[in-house]
XYZ file of N, CA and C in Angstrom:
858
model
N -0.281 1.578 25.328
C 0.888 2.066 23.971
C 1.113 2.827 23.216
N 2.451 3.304 22.945
C 3.207 4.167 23.246
C 3.756 4.611 22.421
N 5.192 3.508 22.250
C 6.014 3.666 21.759
C 5.918 3.076 20.323
N 6.143 3.812 18.873
C 5.812 2.884 17.380
C 7.267 3.478 16.535
N 7.470 2.257 16.160
C 9.042 2.163 14.993
C 8.143 2.337 13.601
N 8.095 2.614 12.749
C 8.036 3.582 11.552
C 9.416 2.907 10.341
N 8.746 1.559 9.716
C 9.867 1.718 8.546
C 9.042 2.285 7.299
N 9.690 2.937 6.379
C 9.104 3.139 5.101
C 8.270 4.186 5.334
N 9.032 5.344 5.217
C 8.235 6.973 4.450
C 8.598 7.750 3.907
N 7.797 6.879 2.733
C 7.377 7.229 1.686
C 6.290 8.267 1.275
N 5.276 8.065 0.294
C 4.582 8.608 -0.028
C 3.269 8.152 0.974
N 2.926 6.990 1.052
C 1.446 6.865 2.080
C 2.572 7.034 3.659
N 3.676 7.199 3.951
C 4.087 6.533 5.092
C 4.183 7.529 5.111
N 4.950 8.584 4.942
C 4.783 9.830 5.874
C 3.767 10.630 6.360
N 2.283 10.401 5.309
C 0.980 10.560 6.315
C 1.156 9.962 7.474
N 1.444 8.621 6.858
C 0.402 7.871 7.801
C 1.547 8.302 9.898
N 2.523 8.305 9.471
C 3.613 8.770 10.442
C 3.141 9.674 11.390
N 2.652 11.082 10.606
C 1.693 12.627 10.977
C 0.832 11.855 12.025
N -0.119 11.245 10.666
C -1.352 10.854 11.487
C -1.116 10.793 12.672
N -0.352 9.306 13.022
C -0.078 8.681 14.744
C 0.154 9.654 15.302
N 1.630 10.249 14.969
C 2.539 11.508 15.867
C 0.946 12.746 16.282
N -0.327 12.564 15.217
C -1.481 13.888 15.977
C -2.139 12.793 16.915
N -2.416 11.562 16.895
C -3.101 11.089 17.541
C -2.266 10.858 18.713
N -0.421 11.264 19.244
C 0.320 10.711 20.201
C 0.618 9.979 20.999
N 1.008 9.467 20.158
C 2.081 8.131 19.870
C 4.212 8.859 19.793
N 4.436 8.227 19.347
C 5.966 8.623 19.935
C 5.947 7.976 18.774
N 6.971 8.342 18.106
C 7.461 7.966 16.543
C 8.726 7.529 16.437
N 9.207 6.639 16.084
C 10.494 6.542 15.492
C 10.436 5.621 15.094
N 11.767 6.331 13.445
C 11.694 5.699 11.927
C 12.720 5.702 11.794
N 13.049 4.711 10.400
C 14.075 4.214 9.525
C 13.639 4.352 9.064
N 15.239 5.508 8.245
C 14.654 5.345 6.430
C 15.963 5.364 5.486
N 16.294 4.303 4.193
C 17.284 4.548 4.031
C 18.039 5.731 3.326
N 17.011 6.765 3.061
C 17.929 8.550 2.997
C 17.480 8.903 3.563
N 17.893 9.662 4.799
C 17.335 10.655 5.821
C 17.028 12.156 5.330
N 17.287 12.033 4.204
C 16.818 13.147 3.513
C 15.369 13.328 3.005
N 15.678 12.526 2.659
C 14.069 12.541 2.057
C 13.177 12.412 3.586
N 13.061 12.492 4.773
C 12.351 12.308 6.146
C 12.817 13.855 7.036
N 13.579 14.542 6.527
C 13.878 15.351 7.368
C 12.843 15.949 8.165
N 11.555 16.500 7.116
C 10.504 17.024 7.643
C 9.604 16.353 8.572
N 9.221 15.347 8.442
C 9.053 14.315 9.702
C 9.680 15.006 10.968
N 11.245 13.889 10.569
C 11.770 13.881 12.488
C 11.561 16.025 12.092
N 11.436 16.940 11.482
C 11.429 17.876 12.413
C 10.077 18.274 12.630
N 9.484 17.016 12.433
C 7.639 17.942 13.076
C 7.962 16.728 14.731
N 9.051 15.807 14.752
C 8.547 15.026 16.073
C 9.191 13.621 15.898
N 9.301 13.341 15.034
C 9.825 11.589 14.710
C 11.144 11.497 14.792
N 11.731 10.399 15.486
C 13.309 10.115 16.093
C 13.537 9.373 15.311
N 15.137 9.194 14.925
C 15.423 8.558 13.256
C 16.345 7.635 14.275
N 16.308 6.830 13.425
C 17.541 5.623 13.365
C 18.504 5.420 12.329
N 19.848 4.971 11.947
C 20.616 4.480 11.983
C 20.809 3.119 11.066
N 19.788 2.751 11.987
C 19.362 1.179 11.683
C 18.104 0.636 11.713
N 17.645 -0.510 11.034
C 16.664 -1.236 11.601
C 16.634 -1.878 13.071
N 18.236 -2.272 13.303
C 17.967 -2.933 14.814
C 17.379 -1.654 15.907
N 17.922 -0.356 15.730
C 18.190 0.397 16.610
C 16.738 0.474 16.863
N 16.192 0.990 15.492
C 14.657 1.817 15.368
C 13.691 0.825 16.262
N 13.633 -0.513 16.097
C 12.685 -1.251 16.366
C 12.831 -1.891 17.613
N 14.013 -1.907 18.767
C 14.815 -2.195 19.434
C 13.786 -1.731 20.809
N 12.719 -2.068 21.799
C 12.293 -1.505 23.002
C 10.564 -1.107 22.606
N 10.504 -0.924 21.238
C 9.324 -0.565 20.574
C 8.277 -1.534 20.979
N 7.098 -0.963 21.357
C 5.775 -2.089 21.461
C 5.066 -2.472 20.015
N 5.692 -1.262 18.926
C 4.740 -2.350 18.219
C 5.734 -1.679 17.179
N 5.497 -2.129 16.128
C 6.617 -1.856 14.605
C 5.922 -2.414 13.678
N 5.560 -0.439 12.404
C 5.078 -1.363 11.526
C 5.454 -0.842 10.383
N 5.354 -1.554 8.926
C 6.356 -1.529 7.737
C 5.326 -1.066 7.062
N 6.030 -0.123 5.507
C 5.310 0.021 4.237
C 5.784 0.476 3.338
N 6.680 -0.824 3.238
C 8.040 -0.534 1.794
C 7.545 -0.979 0.746
N 7.819 -1.090 -0.441
C 7.638 -1.307 -1.468
C 7.268 -2.240 -2.491
N 8.074 -3.762 -2.453
C 8.225 -5.018 -2.613
C 8.719 -5.613 -1.850
N 7.860 -6.913 -2.445
C 8.113 -8.485 -0.933
C 10.170 -8.322 -1.048
N 10.629 -8.475 -1.882
C 11.927 -8.333 -1.500
C 12.573 -7.555 -0.406
N 11.770 -6.076 -0.517
C 12.371 -5.070 0.844
C 11.507 -5.703 1.752
N 10.441 -6.078 1.835
C 9.906 -7.184 3.014
C 10.152 -7.665 3.695
N 10.593 -9.035 2.651
C 11.764 -9.881 3.236
C 12.993 -9.444 4.074
N 13.645 -8.429 3.236
C 14.658 -7.767 3.408
C 14.668 -7.443 5.123
N 13.560 -6.462 5.161
C 13.661 -5.750 6.739
C 13.425 -6.865 7.724
N 12.488 -7.606 7.837
C 11.818 -8.393 8.175
C 13.057 -9.592 8.215
N 13.666 -10.250 7.623
C 14.483 -11.291 8.003
C 16.239 -11.290 7.594
N 16.496 -9.518 7.914
C 17.691 -9.499 7.312
C 18.452 -9.614 9.109
N 19.720 -10.323 8.838
C 20.557 -10.388 9.791
C 20.258 -8.974 11.190
N 20.029 -8.484 10.891
C 19.701 -7.204 12.486
C 18.568 -6.393 11.639
N 17.116 -7.610 11.417
C 15.884 -7.151 10.743
C 14.711 -6.766 11.850
N 13.898 -7.106 11.372
C 13.175 -6.642 12.586
C 12.310 -8.029 13.155
N 12.324 -8.817 12.742
C 12.039 -10.015 13.588
C 13.328 -10.494 14.594
N 14.190 -10.280 14.180
C 15.424 -10.427 14.798
C 15.914 -9.599 16.476
N 15.268 -8.557 15.841
C 16.004 -7.083 16.831
C 14.718 -7.136 17.178
N 13.725 -7.493 17.563
C 12.012 -6.582 18.364
C 11.959 -8.296 19.586
N 11.954 -7.255 20.496
C 11.498 -7.826 21.653
C 10.167 -8.818 22.188
N 10.455 -9.432 22.749
C 8.982 -10.752 22.314
C 8.226 -9.808 22.683
N 6.590 -10.005 22.431
C 5.790 -9.620 23.030
C 4.985 -8.190 22.045
N 6.515 -7.736 20.882
C 5.984 -7.483 20.357
C 4.801 -6.755 19.195
N 4.168 -6.282 18.786
C 2.628 -6.520 17.279
C 3.386 -5.877 16.589
N 3.703 -6.501 15.548
C 4.471 -6.578 14.073
C 2.911 -6.210 12.645
N 3.302 -5.113 12.380
C 1.659 -5.083 11.566
C 2.338 -4.218 10.111
N 2.144 -5.457 8.952
C 2.922 -5.124 7.306
C 2.079 -4.810 7.018
N 2.157 -3.016 6.502
C 1.073 -2.406 5.860
C 1.564 -2.817 4.064
N 2.643 -2.881 4.126
C 2.730 -3.141 2.825
C 1.976 -4.349 2.068
N 1.591 -4.019 0.954
C 0.997 -4.693 -0.144
C 2.268 -5.306 -0.981
N 1.603 -6.800 0.017
C 3.046 -8.150 -0.698
C 2.421 -9.531 -0.615
N 3.071 -10.853 -0.951
C 2.348 -11.811 -1.084
C 1.710 -12.304 -0.579
N 0.703 -12.883 0.170
C -0.223 -13.820 0.991
C 0.398 -14.823 1.362
N 1.310 -15.874 0.854
C 2.284 -16.564 1.360
C 3.971 -16.122 2.166
N 4.422 -14.374 1.781
C 5.359 -14.054 2.477
C 4.531 -13.421 3.727
N 3.407 -13.032 3.656
C 2.636 -12.662 5.069
C 2.722 -14.014 6.076
N 2.057 -15.162 5.300
C 2.208 -16.249 6.370
C 3.643 -16.357 6.545
N 4.291 -16.380 6.298
C 5.983 -16.493 7.216
C 6.215 -15.758 7.531
N 5.905 -14.186 7.787
C 6.009 -13.474 8.662
C 5.412 -14.173 9.605
N 4.096 -13.790 9.709
C 3.627 -14.450 11.230
C 4.244 -15.737 11.375
N 4.491 -17.157 10.810
C 4.928 -18.261 11.889
C 6.516 -18.158 12.170
N 7.147 -17.056 11.686
C 8.726 -17.244 12.175
C 8.446 -15.972 13.437
N 7.907 -14.669 13.283
C 7.379 -14.188 14.480
C 6.622 -15.107 15.613
N 5.551 -15.608 15.521
C 5.417 -16.244 16.139
C 6.060 -17.581 16.969
N 7.167 -17.859 16.339
C 8.020 -17.879 17.021
C 9.119 -17.718 18.527
N 9.018 -16.485 18.111
C 9.826 -16.087 18.442
C 8.567 -14.999 19.665
N 8.018 -15.508 19.748
C 6.618 -14.646 20.937
C 5.805 -12.729 20.469
N 6.754 -13.148 19.253
C 6.049 -11.391 18.539
C 4.696 -12.068 17.500
N 3.542 -10.670 18.221
C 2.593 -10.842 17.163
C 2.566 -10.366 15.962
N 2.213 -10.990 15.572
C 2.485 -10.626 13.652
C 0.668 -10.079 13.095
N 0.640 -9.219 12.313
C -0.681 -9.018 11.709
C -0.383 -8.546 10.094
N -0.873 -9.008 9.356
C -0.827 -7.949 7.467
C -2.213 -6.872 7.473
N -2.055 -6.078 7.448
C -2.699 -4.480 7.212
C -2.649 -4.196 6.239
N -2.736 -4.458 4.963
C -2.052 -3.170 3.680
C -3.602 -2.760 3.689
N -3.247 -1.973 3.359
C -4.335 0.064 3.019
C -5.014 -0.015 1.710
N -5.881 0.721 1.671
C -6.600 1.287 0.253
C -6.509 2.700 0.730
N -7.196 3.259 -0.336
C -7.681 4.701 -0.218
C -6.177 5.685 -1.423
N -4.927 5.278 -1.345
C -3.949 6.052 -1.843
C -2.998 7.390 -1.036
N -2.001 8.273 -1.685
C -1.953 9.443 -0.782
C -2.668 9.928 0.121
N -3.997 10.146 -0.712
C -5.046 11.272 -0.448
C -5.425 10.666 1.005
N -5.878 9.374 1.168
C -6.792 8.295 2.577
C -5.739 8.150 3.217
N -4.222 8.294 2.702
C -3.102 8.263 4.052
C -3.093 9.855 4.347
N -3.198 11.267 3.580
C -2.908 12.175 4.479
C -4.807 12.843 4.868
N -5.530 11.637 4.594
C -6.566 12.438 5.251
C -6.893 11.992 6.703
N -5.538 10.527 6.490
C -6.136 9.973 7.492
C -7.493 8.910 8.067
N -7.693 8.274 6.550
C -9.301 7.639 6.134
C -9.146 6.703 5.210
N -7.518 5.901 5.938
C -7.284 4.581 4.598
C -8.662 3.326 5.689
N -8.845 2.711 4.699
C -9.451 1.440 4.825
C -8.209 0.690 4.849
N -8.680 -0.089 5.620
C -7.039 -1.026 6.446
C -7.699 -2.288 6.589
N -7.782 -3.122 6.044
C -7.540 -5.226 5.213
C -6.527 -5.865 6.584
N -7.293 -6.066 7.558
C -6.212 -7.140 8.864
C -6.744 -8.283 8.806
N -5.166 -8.914 8.697
C -5.312 -10.570 9.050
C -4.022 -10.739 10.318
N -4.688 -12.040 10.631
C -3.517 -12.884 11.860
C -4.744 -12.386 13.512
N -3.858 -13.077 14.074
C -5.413 -13.439 15.018
C -6.271 -11.778 15.998
N -7.498 -12.505 16.104
C -8.429 -11.255 16.196
C -8.371 -10.846 17.466
N -7.583 -11.580 18.309
C -6.864 -10.656 19.721
C -6.130 -9.156 19.356
N -4.793 -9.184 18.693
C -4.084 -8.866 18.435
C -4.605 -7.831 17.463
N -5.642 -7.810 16.505
C -6.752 -6.630 15.718
C -7.071 -5.711 16.232
N -7.984 -6.487 18.069
C -8.837 -5.883 18.467
C -7.852 -4.623 19.201
N -6.654 -5.292 20.075
C -5.569 -4.535 20.707
C -5.362 -3.612 19.629
N -4.945 -3.948 18.818
C -4.184 -2.676 18.217
C -5.124 -1.271 17.293
N -6.775 -1.498 17.691
C -7.937 -1.058 17.048
C -6.804 1.110 17.187
N -7.058 1.438 18.546
C -6.348 2.948 19.288
C -5.758 3.302 17.635
N -4.825 2.668 17.275
C -3.529 2.400 16.229
C -4.089 2.588 14.912
N -4.922 1.539 14.256
C -5.765 1.396 13.119
C -6.192 3.062 13.194
N -6.833 3.465 13.866
C -8.281 5.038 13.942
C -7.117 5.643 13.855
N -5.614 5.779 14.142
C -4.954 6.806 13.462
C -5.024 7.314 12.501
N -4.947 6.116 11.502
C -4.488 6.143 10.304
C -5.724 6.196 9.546
N -6.999 5.200 9.851
C -7.667 4.963 8.745
C -9.398 5.508 10.068
N -10.364 5.270 8.335
C -11.711 4.938 9.284
C -12.626 3.793 8.676
N -11.860 3.090 7.831
C -12.825 1.608 7.198
C -11.791 0.895 7.844
N -12.090 0.120 8.649
C -10.878 -0.971 9.451
C -11.353 -2.079 9.792
N -11.166 -3.778 9.086
C -12.066 -4.607 9.015
C -11.118 -5.931 9.069
N -11.698 -6.786 10.618
C -10.550 -8.032 10.172
C -10.981 -9.190 9.456
N -10.303 -9.624 8.584
C -10.758 -10.629 7.099
C -10.218 -11.701 7.477
N -9.007 -11.805 8.234
C -9.076 -13.698 8.869
C -7.971 -13.612 9.421
N -7.844 -15.071 8.946
C -6.013 -15.315 9.640
C -4.840 -14.666 8.595
N -3.571 -15.039 9.259
C -2.847 -14.345 8.956
C -2.419 -14.695 7.225
N -2.293 -13.486 6.061
C -2.542 -13.323 4.819
C -3.760 -13.163 4.483
N -4.945 -13.474 5.148
C -6.000 -12.809 4.434
C -5.962 -10.930 4.729
N -5.676 -10.641 4.992
C -5.417 -8.841 4.487
C -5.130 -8.585 3.695
N -4.187 -9.623 3.409
C -3.130 -9.823 1.661
C -3.905 -10.134 0.652
N -4.613 -11.276 1.102
C -6.110 -11.981 0.170
C -7.226 -10.913 -0.541
N -7.315 -9.930 0.797
C -8.417 -9.255 0.847
C -8.213 -8.131 0.162
N -6.962 -7.397 0.100
C -6.187 -5.618 -0.817
C -6.005 -6.904 -1.997
N -5.657 -7.767 -2.547
C -5.400 -8.573 -3.877
C -7.562 -8.288 -4.721
N -8.087 -8.290 -3.693
C -9.631 -8.442 -3.920
C -9.674 -6.981 -4.550
N -9.356 -5.427 -3.657
C -9.614 -4.758 -4.030
C -8.465 -4.614 -5.612
N -7.594 -4.909 -5.752
C -6.723 -4.301 -6.577
C -7.544 -5.186 -8.560
N -8.065 -5.701 -7.949
C -8.121 -6.744 -9.069
C -9.687 -5.335 -9.683
N -10.534 -5.626 -7.854
C -12.078 -4.378 -9.364
C -11.156 -3.113 -9.096
N -10.186 -2.736 -8.916
C -9.366 -1.522 -9.106
C -8.953 -1.504 -10.704
N -8.240 -2.578 -11.303
C -8.067 -2.825 -12.766
C -8.922 -2.410 -13.643
N -10.034 -3.540 -13.289
C -11.183 -2.778 -13.858
C -12.046 -1.831 -14.480
N -11.756 -1.734 -13.438
C -12.617 -0.027 -13.223
C -11.950 0.822 -14.017
N -10.855 1.243 -13.730
C -9.821 2.388 -14.056
C -9.515 2.103 -15.519
N -9.249 0.803 -16.283
C -9.558 0.312 -17.387
C -10.411 1.560 -18.430
N -11.874 0.631 -16.901
C -13.148 1.081 -18.632
C -13.224 2.863 -18.053
N -12.392 3.686 -17.569
C -12.307 4.735 -17.329
C -12.070 5.308 -17.779
N -10.301 4.713 -18.299
C -9.411 5.406 -19.394
C -9.813 4.945 -20.870
N -10.613 4.023 -21.148
C -10.922 3.339 -22.455
C -12.424 4.690 -22.459
N -12.907 5.103 -21.541
C -13.980 5.674 -21.396
C -14.096 7.061 -22.346
N -12.975 7.718 -21.278
C -12.212 8.649 -21.912
C -11.116 9.358 -23.271
N -10.809 7.780 -23.936
C -9.667 7.972 -24.775
C -11.139 7.824 -25.897
N -12.171 7.103 -25.784
C -13.751 7.162 -26.882
C -13.882 8.393 -27.120
N -14.365 8.745 -25.258
C -15.218 10.413 -25.811
C -14.088 11.691 -26.143
N -12.713 11.157 -25.783
C -12.003 12.306 -26.566
C -11.772 12.229 -28.228
N -11.442 10.617 -28.906
C -11.923 10.620 -30.474
C -13.057 10.841 -30.403
N -13.921 11.290 -30.307
C -15.554 11.422 -30.627
C -15.629 13.155 -30.255
N -14.559 13.322 -29.919
C -14.948 15.396 -29.927
C -15.105 15.723 -29.139
N -16.244 14.955 -27.630
C -16.875 15.581 -26.373
C -15.317 16.277 -25.502
N -16.398 17.692 -25.304
C -16.011 18.275 -24.356
C -15.819 17.118 -22.724
N -14.749 16.612 -22.332
C -14.064 15.151 -21.188
C -14.650 15.599 -19.581
N -14.918 17.688 -19.887
C -14.780 18.085 -17.829
C -16.383 17.659 -18.468
N -17.431 17.926 -18.831
C -18.875 17.862 -19.310
C -18.859 16.150 -19.212
N -18.127 15.728 -20.152
C -18.628 14.023 -20.071
C -18.811 13.648 -18.443
N -17.137 14.025 -18.080
C -16.884 13.575 -16.528
C -18.060 13.802 -15.665
N -18.760 15.097 -15.260
C -19.822 15.359 -15.391
C -21.101 15.004 -15.333
N -21.587 14.970 -16.187
C -22.370 14.389 -16.854
C -22.814 12.543 -16.190
N -21.701 11.770 -15.757
C -21.790 10.441 -15.413
C -21.743 10.172 -14.434
N -20.893 10.770 -13.635
C -20.298 10.495 -12.398
C -21.348 10.231 -11.036
N -22.609 10.605 -11.201
C -23.890 10.324 -10.617
C -24.859 9.428 -11.001
N -24.528 8.846 -12.558
C -24.762 7.330 -12.726
C -24.326 6.301 -12.481
N -24.742 5.148 -12.922
C -24.689 4.003 -12.387
C -22.692 3.857 -13.373
N -22.127 4.599 -14.261
C -20.693 4.364 -14.357
C -20.087 5.193 -13.238
N -20.612 5.696 -12.262
C -19.704 6.519 -11.223
C -19.047 5.749 -10.969
N -17.450 6.146 -9.607
C -17.099 5.237 -9.141
C -16.050 6.262 -8.364
N -15.081 5.269 -8.164
C -13.858 6.191 -7.015
C -13.010 6.838 -7.613
N -12.837 5.685 -9.078
C -11.203 5.581 -9.948
C -12.066 7.152 -10.794
N -13.062 7.205 -11.021
C -13.602 8.261 -12.298
C -13.764 9.559 -11.451
N -13.910 9.709 -10.171
C -13.718 10.919 -9.426
C -12.531 11.118 -8.969
N -11.576 10.119 -8.468
C -10.277 10.738 -8.445
C -9.492 10.615 -9.400
N -9.401 9.829 -10.414
C -8.280 9.772 -11.555
C -8.910 10.476 -12.925
N -10.549 10.837 -13.562
C -11.052 11.609 -14.646
C -10.171 12.501 -14.217
N -10.310 13.488 -13.228
C -9.787 15.054 -13.527
C -8.542 14.965 -13.913
N -7.419 14.190 -13.361
C -6.070 13.559 -13.573
C -5.580 13.850 -14.951
N -6.401 13.123 -15.131
C -6.410 12.500 -17.113
C -6.729 13.615 -17.265
N -7.551 15.008 -17.614
C -7.693 15.323 -18.208
C -7.088 16.465 -18.516
N -6.846 17.113 -17.333
C -5.495 18.086 -16.994
C -3.972 17.623 -17.384
N -3.793 15.984 -18.080
C -3.241 15.478 -18.032
C -1.631 15.279 -17.101
N -2.537 15.153 -15.511
C -1.688 15.323 -13.997
C -1.217 13.544 -14.202
N -0.063 13.318 -14.597
C 0.393 11.686 -13.812
C 1.331 11.883 -12.875
N 0.819 12.888 -11.897
C 1.814 12.654 -10.907
C 1.542 11.207 -9.942
N 2.583 10.769 -9.396
C 1.607 9.651 -8.433
C 1.396 9.726 -6.684
N 0.367 9.838 -7.093
C -0.752 9.506 -5.335
C -0.424 8.049 -5.020
N -0.109 6.918 -5.870
C 0.328 5.496 -5.932
C 0.945 4.657 -7.141
N 2.257 4.558 -7.021
C 2.795 4.350 -8.484
C 2.426 3.351 -9.266
N 2.752 3.507 -10.026
C 2.476 2.614 -11.357
C 3.084 1.675 -11.275
N 4.110 1.205 -11.112
C 5.674 0.101 -11.167
C 4.431 0.035 -9.553
N 4.187 -0.255 -8.556
C 3.468 -1.174 -7.339
C 2.230 -1.614 -7.841
N 1.531 -0.794 -8.739
C 0.296 -1.490 -9.344
C 0.428 -2.563 -10.239
N 1.803 -2.681 -10.964
C 1.783 -3.433 -11.443
C 2.324 -4.388 -10.313
N 3.024 -4.937 -10.267
C 3.438 -5.451 -8.551
C 2.264 -6.011 -7.602
N 1.557 -4.982 -7.719
C -0.314 -5.812 -7.317
C -0.893 -7.064 -8.222
N -0.732 -6.169 -9.611
C -1.380 -7.556 -10.403
C -0.798 -9.009 -10.628
N 0.286 -8.488 -10.525
C 1.410 -9.552 -10.138
C 0.857 -10.676 -9.712
N 0.749 -9.543 -8.448
C 0.637 -11.173 -7.531
C -0.820 -11.329 -7.182
N -1.904 -10.073 -7.224
C -3.043 -11.163 -7.551
C -3.117 -12.374 -8.845
N -2.644 -11.929 -9.749
C -2.639 -13.155 -11.345
C -2.031 -14.071 -10.539
N -0.646 -14.496 -9.422
C -0.300 -15.283 -9.343
C -1.385 -16.013 -8.366
N -2.005 -15.876 -7.836
C -2.758 -15.933 -6.819
C -3.967 -16.418 -7.105
N -4.932 -15.826 -8.036
C -5.562 -16.814 -9.033
C -5.691 -17.926 -10.105
N -4.340 -17.736 -10.308
C -4.071 -19.119 -10.862
C -3.407 -20.258 -10.304
N -3.081 -20.049 -8.911
C -3.088 -20.970 -7.948
C -4.224 -21.478 -7.430
N -5.161 -20.677 -7.595
C -6.374 -20.783 -6.800
C -7.632 -21.695 -8.914
N -6.611 -21.940 -9.768
C -7.514 -22.502 -10.782
C -8.712 -21.308 -11.333
N -8.564 -20.178 -10.788
C -9.522 -18.499 -11.922
C -8.187 -18.358 -13.029
N -8.780 -18.072 -13.564
C -8.502 -17.109 -15.073
C -8.761 -15.698 -15.067
N -8.970 -15.157 -14.528
C -9.218 -13.661 -14.475
C -8.572 -12.703 -15.990
N -9.275 -12.767 -17.083
C -9.134 -12.960 -17.945
C -8.868 -10.600 -18.037
N -9.531 -10.227 -17.426
C -9.775 -8.665 -17.947
C -8.472 -8.558 -16.192
N -7.855 -8.956 -15.026
C -7.404 -8.161 -14.302
C -5.463 -8.768 -15.818
N -5.971 -9.912 -16.091
C -4.102 -10.287 -17.030
C -4.204 -9.298 -18.317
N -5.245 -8.771 -18.529
C -5.261 -8.012 -20.055
C -4.695 -6.463 -19.565
N -5.627 -6.232 -18.246
C -5.153 -4.465 -17.725
C -3.454 -4.423 -17.317
N -3.337 -6.043 -16.858
C -2.068 -5.716 -16.269
C -0.697 -6.254 -17.623
N -1.180 -6.893 -18.851
C -0.186 -6.064 -19.775
C -0.195 -5.149 -20.484
N -1.088 -4.281 -20.130
C -1.343 -2.744 -20.589
C 0.105 -1.760 -19.847
N -0.062 -2.111 -18.451
C 0.284 -1.550 -17.139
C 2.122 -1.757 -17.727
N 2.264 -3.803 -18.072
C 3.105 -3.901 -17.854
C 3.968 -3.132 -19.293
N 3.535 -2.962 -20.835
C 3.688 -2.014 -21.600
C 4.807 -0.724 -21.073
N 3.254 -0.223 -20.670
C 3.649 0.754 -19.932
C 5.153 1.208 -19.286
N 4.987 0.767 -18.020
C 6.420 0.171 -17.173
C 7.024 -0.089 -18.142
N 8.157 -1.181 -19.312
C 8.669 -0.979 -20.057
C 9.417 0.208 -21.322
N 7.850 1.416 -20.987
C 8.639 2.596 -21.638
C 8.793 4.229 -20.808
N 8.887 3.103 -20.193
C 10.149 3.895 -18.179
C 8.754 4.638 -18.054
N 7.702 4.410 -17.451
C 6.669 5.547 -16.974
C 6.349 4.613 -15.574
N 7.210 3.756 -14.401
C 6.938 3.303 -13.692
C 6.710 3.975 -12.587
N 7.522 5.417 -12.874
C 7.420 5.828 -11.744
C 6.176 7.496 -11.377
N 5.291 6.836 -12.976
C 4.030 7.493 -12.622
C 2.824 7.396 -12.368
N 1.887 7.760 -11.637
C 0.990 7.185 -11.167
C 0.243 6.357 -11.907
N -0.928 5.609 -11.073
C -2.152 4.727 -11.601
C -2.261 4.885 -13.191
N -3.042 6.642 -13.235
C -3.839 7.168 -14.460
C -3.163 6.941 -15.259
N -2.104 7.181 -15.602
C -0.857 6.739 -16.279
C -1.749 5.906 -17.697
N -2.481 5.412 -17.268
C -2.787 3.984 -18.162
C -3.879 4.562 -19.510
N -3.850 5.856 -19.314
C -4.395 6.354 -20.479
C -3.372 6.080 -21.384
N -2.245 6.979 -21.458
C -0.932 6.554 -21.864
C -1.294 5.393 -22.684
N -1.629 4.252 -22.584
C -1.776 3.152 -23.222
C -2.854 3.611 -24.871
N -3.749 4.016 -24.579
C -4.793 4.927 -25.376
C -4.120 5.934 -26.647
N -3.087 6.572 -26.091
C -3.094 7.449 -27.044
C -1.776 7.310 -28.289
């Protein structure tokens, strides 16, 4: 496999494109705003003005866009991915979206002889940049195995989760874990600040013990420095938690921590903080 079309060259996608090119793949990209991708074009990615032109004749198509409506648009538009891809093409949606939508793409793709996988990622901007993403894959196992060289160009923790939609369900579990853990980090730092503790010392003191976590390591120092720049947009986390809540309720689960954290994040989004990073949850306590 050599020729890959890539749609969704944003915070995460841009680094993933670069790592795929470093691994020897030829990258063909589509973006709504060409000015935002001129850097990767200069580095060797070939730009197209339409999805149809971008995906036609390619061996694989990778997408990582923002919201389920964006996934619907790029896959099911009149000149979208399913309509424009050649029979036998691998379609890999790495967006975090609803499992039911991933199942729909799989079913419609199979009707056209396409090989469809849902493969959401975790690891954020740093993981994408360093090529160490965790990739959670759903679909047919033989397709997962065939695409391993592609996945290995972008990540290091790559696991098959099951049939279509299972990658998304695994990502929902991941986001549920993050919601509770990051909320705990923010509450602890808000408490420490209110009691006059040196927050840098506090983080250093607890990070190697039972309270240590990836969320503390990643976001603790940013919170202390009031660095709210996004490695992952707050508005996208609201979207993810909303999907997780819906899926949980469909299974008769009442995930109270997730529900409360989602409410807090929605308040911040309404205040216009959606384009900040997840760590902006600390603003809820200020």
